[in-house]
Amino acid sequence: SGASGIILRKATLNVTNISITNVAKQGIWLHQASSNATIKNGAILAENRCVDTRLNVHLVLEDLNLKATTLKHGNTQPITVGGYDDGTTIEMNNVNVDFAEGCYGYAIISFVKTELTATNCKFTNAYNVLYAREDDASNSVFTFNNCNMYANAPVYGPSNWFALIAI
């Protein structure tokens, strides 16, 4: 069902000058509680999810380019915040999230209670910047400081473009 570039379980990962390309499904998968990751100065290109979190993680993304490359595994979600427990914290600084031509999706999707702060970030060709869905994402806090969204995927009509969706 695809491969991951890096799988992290109950550990701390500090990566600088990273380049992960042409990975099926996930570039980096933070899989279990108490995982912490700082990923900076690089690029992750993955078919569907560049960074995928599960179960109470703390994630820092800095000076990073993330790009979803295909619809092979359904709609793309470069930053996927999921799992079954609350408590995920994400700090994004100077992160660019992009989609390949004809490859649309949610730049950030959250399935659990999340505290996310994005500063000086750019979201290009996104269907939506943020989609917080399901009851488990209730009481999340999402802060965007000096961020830009460039919705440039003509496959959808104008009425379907929303920068932020919380359901």
mmCIF file with all atom_site columns, C-alpha atoms in Angstrom:
data_model
loop_
_atom_site.group_PDB
_atom_site.id
_atom_site.type_symbol
_atom_site.label_atom_id
_atom_site.label_alt_id
_atom_site.label_comp_id
_atom_site.label_asym_id
_atom_site.label_entity_id
_atom_site.label_seq_id
_atom_site.pdbx_PDB_ins_code
_atom_site.Cartn_x
_atom_site.Cartn_y
_atom_site.Cartn_z
_atom_site.occupancy
_atom_site.B_iso_or_equiv
_atom_site.pdbx_formal_charge
_atom_site.auth_seq_id
_atom_site.auth_comp_id
_atom_site.auth_asym_id
_atom_site.auth_atom_id
_atom_site.pdbx_PDB_model_num
ATOM 1   C CA . SER A 1 1   ? 0.000   0.000  0.000   1.00 0.00 ? 1   SER A CA 1
ATOM 2   C CA . GLY A 1 2   ? 2.904   2.380  -0.497  1.00 0.00 ? 2   GLY A CA 1
ATOM 3   C CA . ALA A 1 3   ? 6.025   3.299  1.370   1.00 0.00 ? 3   ALA A CA 1
ATOM 4   C CA . SER A 1 4   ? 7.161   5.980  3.779   1.00 0.00 ? 4   SER A CA 1
ATOM 5   C CA . GLY A 1 5   ? 10.464  7.822  3.659   1.00 0.00 ? 5   GLY A CA 1
ATOM 6   C CA . ILE A 1 6   ? 10.894  7.951  7.459   1.00 0.00 ? 6   ILE A CA 1
ATOM 7   C CA . ILE A 1 7   ? 8.737   6.333  10.153  1.00 0.00 ? 7   ILE A CA 1
ATOM 8   C CA . LEU A 1 8   ? 9.166   7.665  13.683  1.00 0.00 ? 8   LEU A CA 1
ATOM 9   C CA . ARG A 1 9   ? 7.909   5.859  16.782  1.00 0.00 ? 9   ARG A CA 1
ATOM 10  C CA . LYS A 1 10  ? 8.355   7.171  20.335  1.00 0.00 ? 10  LYS A CA 1
ATOM 11  C CA . ALA A 1 11  ? 11.468  9.123  19.478  1.00 0.00 ? 11  ALA A CA 1
ATOM 12  C CA . THR A 1 12  ? 12.812  12.557 18.673  1.00 0.00 ? 12  THR A CA 1
ATOM 13  C CA . LEU A 1 13  ? 13.860  13.396 15.141  1.00 0.00 ? 13  LEU A CA 1
ATOM 14  C CA . ASN A 1 14  ? 15.916  16.458 14.253  1.00 0.00 ? 14  ASN A CA 1
ATOM 15  C CA . VAL A 1 15  ? 16.557  16.737 10.535  1.00 0.00 ? 15  VAL A CA 1
ATOM 16  C CA . THR A 1 16  ? 18.319  19.610 8.774   1.00 0.00 ? 16  THR A CA 1
ATOM 17  C CA . ASN A 1 17  ? 18.909  19.910 5.016   1.00 0.00 ? 17  ASN A CA 1
ATOM 18  C CA . ILE A 1 18  ? 16.501  17.108 4.189   1.00 0.00 ? 18  ILE A CA 1
ATOM 19  C CA . SER A 1 19  ? 15.504  16.012 0.705   1.00 0.00 ? 19  SER A CA 1
ATOM 20  C CA . ILE A 1 20  ? 12.951  13.231 0.308   1.00 0.00 ? 20  ILE A CA 1
ATOM 21  C CA . THR A 1 21  ? 11.589  12.810 -3.200  1.00 0.00 ? 21  THR A CA 1
ATOM 22  C CA . ASN A 1 22  ? 9.245   10.531 -5.086  1.00 0.00 ? 22  ASN A CA 1
ATOM 23  C CA . VAL A 1 23  ? 7.982   8.766  -1.972  1.00 0.00 ? 23  VAL A CA 1
ATOM 24  C CA . ALA A 1 24  ? 4.743   6.813  -2.232  1.00 0.00 ? 24  ALA A CA 1
ATOM 25  C CA . LYS A 1 25  ? 2.097   8.042  0.204   1.00 0.00 ? 25  LYS A CA 1
ATOM 26  C CA . GLN A 1 26  ? 4.067   9.508  3.167   1.00 0.00 ? 26  GLN A CA 1
ATOM 27  C CA . GLY A 1 27  ? 7.388   11.317 3.319   1.00 0.00 ? 27  GLY A CA 1
ATOM 28  C CA . ILE A 1 28  ? 7.636   11.362 7.126   1.00 0.00 ? 28  ILE A CA 1
ATOM 29  C CA . TRP A 1 29  ? 5.229   9.478  9.381   1.00 0.00 ? 29  TRP A CA 1
ATOM 30  C CA . LEU A 1 30  ? 5.207   10.288 13.107  1.00 0.00 ? 30  LEU A CA 1
ATOM 31  C CA . HIS A 1 31  ? 3.355   7.238  14.313  1.00 0.00 ? 31  HIS A CA 1
ATOM 32  C CA . GLN A 1 32  ? 3.175   6.939  18.106  1.00 0.00 ? 32  GLN A CA 1
ATOM 33  C CA . ALA A 1 33  ? 2.639   9.084  21.170  1.00 0.00 ? 33  ALA A CA 1
ATOM 34  C CA . SER A 1 34  ? 5.514   11.172 22.458  1.00 0.00 ? 34  SER A CA 1
ATOM 35  C CA . SER A 1 35  ? 7.090   11.555 19.039  1.00 0.00 ? 35  SER A CA 1
ATOM 36  C CA . ASN A 1 36  ? 8.777   14.901 18.495  1.00 0.00 ? 36  ASN A CA 1
ATOM 37  C CA . ALA A 1 37  ? 10.211  16.156 15.236  1.00 0.00 ? 37  ALA A CA 1
ATOM 38  C CA . THR A 1 38  ? 11.987  19.226 13.969  1.00 0.00 ? 38  THR A CA 1
ATOM 39  C CA . ILE A 1 39  ? 12.329  19.189 10.212  1.00 0.00 ? 39  ILE A CA 1
ATOM 40  C CA . LYS A 1 40  ? 13.980  22.139 8.502   1.00 0.00 ? 40  LYS A CA 1
ATOM 41  C CA . ASN A 1 41  ? 15.925  23.430 5.522   1.00 0.00 ? 41  ASN A CA 1
ATOM 42  C CA . GLY A 1 42  ? 14.805  21.073 2.820   1.00 0.00 ? 42  GLY A CA 1
ATOM 43  C CA . ALA A 1 43  ? 12.080  19.560 0.695   1.00 0.00 ? 43  ALA A CA 1
ATOM 44  C CA . ILE A 1 44  ? 9.695   16.625 0.845   1.00 0.00 ? 44  ILE A CA 1
ATOM 45  C CA . LEU A 1 45  ? 7.889   15.468 -2.298  1.00 0.00 ? 45  LEU A CA 1
ATOM 46  C CA . ALA A 1 46  ? 5.372   12.693 -1.710  1.00 0.00 ? 46  ALA A CA 1
ATOM 47  C CA . GLU A 1 47  ? 2.423   11.268 -3.600  1.00 0.00 ? 47  GLU A CA 1
ATOM 48  C CA . ASN A 1 48  ? -0.140  12.117 -0.940  1.00 0.00 ? 48  ASN A CA 1
ATOM 49  C CA . ARG A 1 49  ? 1.180   13.095 2.493   1.00 0.00 ? 49  ARG A CA 1
ATOM 50  C CA . CYS A 1 50  ? 4.506   14.806 3.022   1.00 0.00 ? 50  CYS A CA 1
ATOM 51  C CA . VAL A 1 51  ? 4.182   14.735 6.826   1.00 0.00 ? 51  VAL A CA 1
ATOM 52  C CA . ASP A 1 52  ? 1.641   12.508 8.592   1.00 0.00 ? 52  ASP A CA 1
ATOM 53  C CA . THR A 1 53  ? 1.190   12.602 12.378  1.00 0.00 ? 53  THR A CA 1
ATOM 54  C CA . ARG A 1 54  ? -0.524  10.304 14.867  1.00 0.00 ? 54  ARG A CA 1
ATOM 55  C CA . LEU A 1 55  ? -1.056  10.348 18.640  1.00 0.00 ? 55  LEU A CA 1
ATOM 56  C CA . ASN A 1 56  ? 0.135   13.396 20.618  1.00 0.00 ? 56  ASN A CA 1
ATOM 57  C CA . VAL A 1 57  ? 3.120   14.644 18.667  1.00 0.00 ? 57  VAL A CA 1
ATOM 58  C CA . HIS A 1 58  ? 5.024   17.928 18.666  1.00 0.00 ? 58  HIS A CA 1
ATOM 59  C CA . LEU A 1 59  ? 6.128   18.911 15.181  1.00 0.00 ? 59  LEU A CA 1
ATOM 60  C CA . VAL A 1 60  ? 8.251   21.871 14.054  1.00 0.00 ? 60  VAL A CA 1
ATOM 61  C CA . LEU A 1 61  ? 8.532   22.588 10.325  1.00 0.00 ? 61  LEU A CA 1
ATOM 62  C CA . GLU A 1 62  ? 10.902  25.378 9.333   1.00 0.00 ? 62  GLU A CA 1
ATOM 63  C CA . ASP A 1 63  ? 12.301  26.670 6.021   1.00 0.00 ? 63  ASP A CA 1
ATOM 64  C CA . LEU A 1 64  ? 10.758  23.723 4.218   1.00 0.00 ? 64  LEU A CA 1
ATOM 65  C CA . ASN A 1 65  ? 9.112   22.990 0.863   1.00 0.00 ? 65  ASN A CA 1
ATOM 66  C CA . LEU A 1 66  ? 6.388   20.346 0.816   1.00 0.00 ? 66  LEU A CA 1
ATOM 67  C CA . LYS A 1 67  ? 4.816   19.165 -2.425  1.00 0.00 ? 67  LYS A CA 1
ATOM 68  C CA . ALA A 1 68  ? 2.076   16.631 -3.143  1.00 0.00 ? 68  ALA A CA 1
ATOM 69  C CA . THR A 1 69  ? 2.665   15.029 -6.510  1.00 0.00 ? 69  THR A CA 1
ATOM 70  C CA . THR A 1 70  ? -0.301  12.813 -7.482  1.00 0.00 ? 70  THR A CA 1
ATOM 71  C CA . LEU A 1 71  ? -3.916  11.873 -6.832  1.00 0.00 ? 71  LEU A CA 1
ATOM 72  C CA . LYS A 1 72  ? -3.024  8.178  -6.877  1.00 0.00 ? 72  LYS A CA 1
ATOM 73  C CA . HIS A 1 73  ? -4.100  7.669  -3.245  1.00 0.00 ? 73  HIS A CA 1
ATOM 74  C CA . GLY A 1 74  ? -7.107  10.009 -3.174  1.00 0.00 ? 74  GLY A CA 1
ATOM 75  C CA . ASN A 1 75  ? -7.152  13.699 -2.404  1.00 0.00 ? 75  ASN A CA 1
ATOM 76  C CA . THR A 1 76  ? -3.825  14.978 -1.242  1.00 0.00 ? 76  THR A CA 1
ATOM 77  C CA . GLN A 1 77  ? -3.056  16.141 2.277   1.00 0.00 ? 77  GLN A CA 1
ATOM 78  C CA . PRO A 1 78  ? 0.595   17.296 2.536   1.00 0.00 ? 78  PRO A CA 1
ATOM 79  C CA . ILE A 1 79  ? 0.260   17.926 6.288   1.00 0.00 ? 79  ILE A CA 1
ATOM 80  C CA . THR A 1 80  ? -2.075  15.345 7.836   1.00 0.00 ? 80  THR A CA 1
ATOM 81  C CA . VAL A 1 81  ? -2.832  15.560 11.562  1.00 0.00 ? 81  VAL A CA 1
ATOM 82  C CA . GLY A 1 82  ? -4.600  12.410 12.666  1.00 0.00 ? 82  GLY A CA 1
ATOM 83  C CA . GLY A 1 83  ? -4.793  9.647  15.185  1.00 0.00 ? 83  GLY A CA 1
ATOM 84  C CA . TYR A 1 84  ? -6.961  8.959  18.177  1.00 0.00 ? 84  TYR A CA 1
ATOM 85  C CA . ASP A 1 85  ? -5.618  11.232 20.924  1.00 0.00 ? 85  ASP A CA 1
ATOM 86  C CA . ASP A 1 86  ? -5.662  14.983 21.404  1.00 0.00 ? 86  ASP A CA 1
ATOM 87  C CA . GLY A 1 87  ? -2.573  17.015 21.972  1.00 0.00 ? 87  GLY A CA 1
ATOM 88  C CA . THR A 1 88  ? -0.847  17.544 18.641  1.00 0.00 ? 88  THR A CA 1
ATOM 89  C CA . THR A 1 89  ? 1.160   20.774 18.395  1.00 0.00 ? 89  THR A CA 1
ATOM 90  C CA . ILE A 1 90  ? 2.559   22.039 15.106  1.00 0.00 ? 90  ILE A CA 1
ATOM 91  C CA . GLU A 1 91  ? 4.769   25.082 14.556  1.00 0.00 ? 91  GLU A CA 1
ATOM 92  C CA . MET A 1 92  ? 5.368   26.116 10.953  1.00 0.00 ? 92  MET A CA 1
ATOM 93  C CA . ASN A 1 93  ? 7.802   28.875 9.983   1.00 0.00 ? 93  ASN A CA 1
ATOM 94  C CA . ASN A 1 94  ? 8.580   29.802 6.371   1.00 0.00 ? 94  ASN A CA 1
ATOM 95  C CA . VAL A 1 95  ? 6.994   26.650 4.926   1.00 0.00 ? 95  VAL A CA 1
ATOM 96  C CA . ASN A 1 96  ? 5.789   26.402 1.328   1.00 0.00 ? 96  ASN A CA 1
ATOM 97  C CA . VAL A 1 97  ? 3.097   23.826 0.596   1.00 0.00 ? 97  VAL A CA 1
ATOM 98  C CA . ASP A 1 98  ? 2.479   23.172 -3.087  1.00 0.00 ? 98  ASP A CA 1
ATOM 99  C CA . PHE A 1 99  ? 0.587   20.731 -5.296  1.00 0.00 ? 99  PHE A CA 1
ATOM 100 C CA . ALA A 1 100 ? 1.591   19.376 -8.687  1.00 0.00 ? 100 ALA A CA 1
ATOM 101 C CA . GLU A 1 101 ? -0.523  20.468 -11.647 1.00 0.00 ? 101 GLU A CA 1
ATOM 102 C CA . GLY A 1 102 ? -3.897  18.739 -11.602 1.00 0.00 ? 102 GLY A CA 1
ATOM 103 C CA . CYS A 1 103 ? -3.233  17.419 -8.098  1.00 0.00 ? 103 CYS A CA 1
ATOM 104 C CA . TYR A 1 104 ? -5.579  19.139 -5.670  1.00 0.00 ? 104 TYR A CA 1
ATOM 105 C CA . GLY A 1 105 ? -6.272  18.729 -1.991  1.00 0.00 ? 105 GLY A CA 1
ATOM 106 C CA . TYR A 1 106 ? -6.038  20.196 1.492   1.00 0.00 ? 106 TYR A CA 1
ATOM 107 C CA . ALA A 1 107 ? -2.702  21.742 2.477   1.00 0.00 ? 107 ALA A CA 1
ATOM 108 C CA . ILE A 1 108 ? -3.414  20.900 6.133   1.00 0.00 ? 108 ILE A CA 1
ATOM 109 C CA . ILE A 1 109 ? -6.083  18.476 7.331   1.00 0.00 ? 109 ILE A CA 1
ATOM 110 C CA . SER A 1 110 ? -6.761  17.876 11.012  1.00 0.00 ? 110 SER A CA 1
ATOM 111 C CA . PHE A 1 111 ? -8.733  14.980 12.467  1.00 0.00 ? 111 PHE A CA 1
ATOM 112 C CA . VAL A 1 112 ? -7.864  15.618 16.145  1.00 0.00 ? 112 VAL A CA 1
ATOM 113 C CA . LYS A 1 113 ? -7.555  18.533 18.563  1.00 0.00 ? 113 LYS A CA 1
ATOM 114 C CA . THR A 1 114 ? -4.607  20.502 17.252  1.00 0.00 ? 114 THR A CA 1
ATOM 115 C CA . GLU A 1 115 ? -2.714  23.629 18.159  1.00 0.00 ? 115 GLU A CA 1
ATOM 116 C CA . LEU A 1 116 ? -1.146  24.925 14.955  1.00 0.00 ? 116 LEU A CA 1
ATOM 117 C CA . THR A 1 117 ? 0.757   28.151 14.380  1.00 0.00 ? 117 THR A CA 1
ATOM 118 C CA . ALA A 1 118 ? 1.848   29.007 10.826  1.00 0.00 ? 118 ALA A CA 1
ATOM 119 C CA . THR A 1 119 ? 4.045   32.066 10.266  1.00 0.00 ? 119 THR A CA 1
ATOM 120 C CA . ASN A 1 120 ? 5.308   33.364 6.903   1.00 0.00 ? 120 ASN A CA 1
ATOM 121 C CA . CYS A 1 121 ? 3.933   30.335 5.054   1.00 0.00 ? 121 CYS A CA 1
ATOM 122 C CA . LYS A 1 122 ? 2.706   30.032 1.473   1.00 0.00 ? 122 LYS A CA 1
ATOM 123 C CA . PHE A 1 123 ? 0.079   27.604 0.196   1.00 0.00 ? 123 PHE A CA 1
ATOM 124 C CA . THR A 1 124 ? 0.002   27.234 -3.606  1.00 0.00 ? 124 THR A CA 1
ATOM 125 C CA . ASN A 1 125 ? -2.497  25.402 -5.822  1.00 0.00 ? 125 ASN A CA 1
ATOM 126 C CA . ALA A 1 126 ? -4.389  24.314 -2.714  1.00 0.00 ? 126 ALA A CA 1
ATOM 127 C CA . TYR A 1 127 ? -8.041  23.311 -2.772  1.00 0.00 ? 127 TYR A CA 1
ATOM 128 C CA . ASN A 1 128 ? -8.124  24.545 0.843   1.00 0.00 ? 128 ASN A CA 1
ATOM 129 C CA . VAL A 1 129 ? -5.378  25.658 3.216   1.00 0.00 ? 129 VAL A CA 1
ATOM 130 C CA . LEU A 1 130 ? -7.007  24.073 6.260   1.00 0.00 ? 130 LEU A CA 1
ATOM 131 C CA . TYR A 1 131 ? -9.727  21.493 6.689   1.00 0.00 ? 131 TYR A CA 1
ATOM 132 C CA . ALA A 1 132 ? -10.495 20.698 10.338  1.00 0.00 ? 132 ALA A CA 1
ATOM 133 C CA . ARG A 1 133 ? -13.031 17.909 10.295  1.00 0.00 ? 133 ARG A CA 1
ATOM 134 C CA . GLU A 1 134 ? -14.820 15.530 12.589  1.00 0.00 ? 134 GLU A CA 1
ATOM 135 C CA . ASP A 1 135 ? -15.822 16.157 16.192  1.00 0.00 ? 135 ASP A CA 1
ATOM 136 C CA . ASP A 1 136 ? -12.351 15.129 17.355  1.00 0.00 ? 136 ASP A CA 1
ATOM 137 C CA . ALA A 1 137 ? -10.926 18.357 15.924  1.00 0.00 ? 137 ALA A CA 1
ATOM 138 C CA . SER A 1 138 ? -13.156 20.410 18.235  1.00 0.00 ? 138 SER A CA 1
ATOM 139 C CA . ASN A 1 139 ? -11.455 23.037 20.374  1.00 0.00 ? 139 ASN A CA 1
ATOM 140 C CA . SER A 1 140 ? -8.465  23.223 18.054  1.00 0.00 ? 140 SER A CA 1
ATOM 141 C CA . VAL A 1 141 ? -6.557  26.481 17.749  1.00 0.00 ? 141 VAL A CA 1
ATOM 142 C CA . PHE A 1 142 ? -5.197  27.468 14.334  1.00 0.00 ? 142 PHE A CA 1
ATOM 143 C CA . THR A 1 143 ? -3.155  30.658 14.017  1.00 0.00 ? 143 THR A CA 1
ATOM 144 C CA . PHE A 1 144 ? -1.933  32.008 10.672  1.00 0.00 ? 144 PHE A CA 1
ATOM 145 C CA . ASN A 1 145 ? 0.497   34.950 10.711  1.00 0.00 ? 145 ASN A CA 1
ATOM 146 C CA . ASN A 1 146 ? 1.504   36.595 7.423   1.00 0.00 ? 146 ASN A CA 1
ATOM 147 C CA . CYS A 1 147 ? 0.542   33.584 5.297   1.00 0.00 ? 147 CYS A CA 1
ATOM 148 C CA . ASN A 1 148 ? -0.588  33.531 1.658   1.00 0.00 ? 148 ASN A CA 1
ATOM 149 C CA . MET A 1 149 ? -2.895  31.197 -0.244  1.00 0.00 ? 149 MET A CA 1
ATOM 150 C CA . TYR A 1 150 ? -2.738  30.930 -4.008  1.00 0.00 ? 150 TYR A CA 1
ATOM 151 C CA . ALA A 1 151 ? -5.721  28.914 -5.205  1.00 0.00 ? 151 ALA A CA 1
ATOM 152 C CA . ASN A 1 152 ? -4.769  28.097 -8.758  1.00 0.00 ? 152 ASN A CA 1
ATOM 153 C CA . ALA A 1 153 ? -6.242  24.724 -9.687  1.00 0.00 ? 153 ALA A CA 1
ATOM 154 C CA . PRO A 1 154 ? -8.900  25.305 -12.367 1.00 0.00 ? 154 PRO A CA 1
ATOM 155 C CA . VAL A 1 155 ? -10.505 21.873 -11.928 1.00 0.00 ? 155 VAL A CA 1
ATOM 156 C CA . TYR A 1 156 ? -12.949 23.359 -9.406  1.00 0.00 ? 156 TYR A CA 1
ATOM 157 C CA . GLY A 1 157 ? -15.403 26.206 -9.832  1.00 0.00 ? 157 GLY A CA 1
ATOM 158 C CA . PRO A 1 158 ? -14.979 29.395 -7.794  1.00 0.00 ? 158 PRO A CA 1
ATOM 159 C CA . SER A 1 159 ? -17.753 28.436 -5.345  1.00 0.00 ? 159 SER A CA 1
ATOM 160 C CA . ASN A 1 160 ? -15.683 25.540 -4.009  1.00 0.00 ? 160 ASN A CA 1
ATOM 161 C CA . TRP A 1 161 ? -12.695 27.615 -2.898  1.00 0.00 ? 161 TRP A CA 1
ATOM 162 C CA . PHE A 1 162 ? -12.453 28.278 0.821   1.00 0.00 ? 162 PHE A CA 1
ATOM 163 C CA . ALA A 1 163 ? -9.237  29.163 2.595   1.00 0.00 ? 163 ALA A CA 1
ATOM 164 C CA . LEU A 1 164 ? -10.325 27.592 5.879   1.00 0.00 ? 164 LEU A CA 1
ATOM 165 C CA . ILE A 1 165 ? -13.004 25.009 6.598   1.00 0.00 ? 165 ILE A CA 1
ATOM 166 C CA . ALA A 1 166 ? -13.917 23.853 10.092  1.00 0.00 ? 166 ALA A CA 1
ATOM 167 C CA . ILE A 1 167 ? -16.728 21.305 10.321  1.00 0.00 ? 167 ILE A CA 1
#
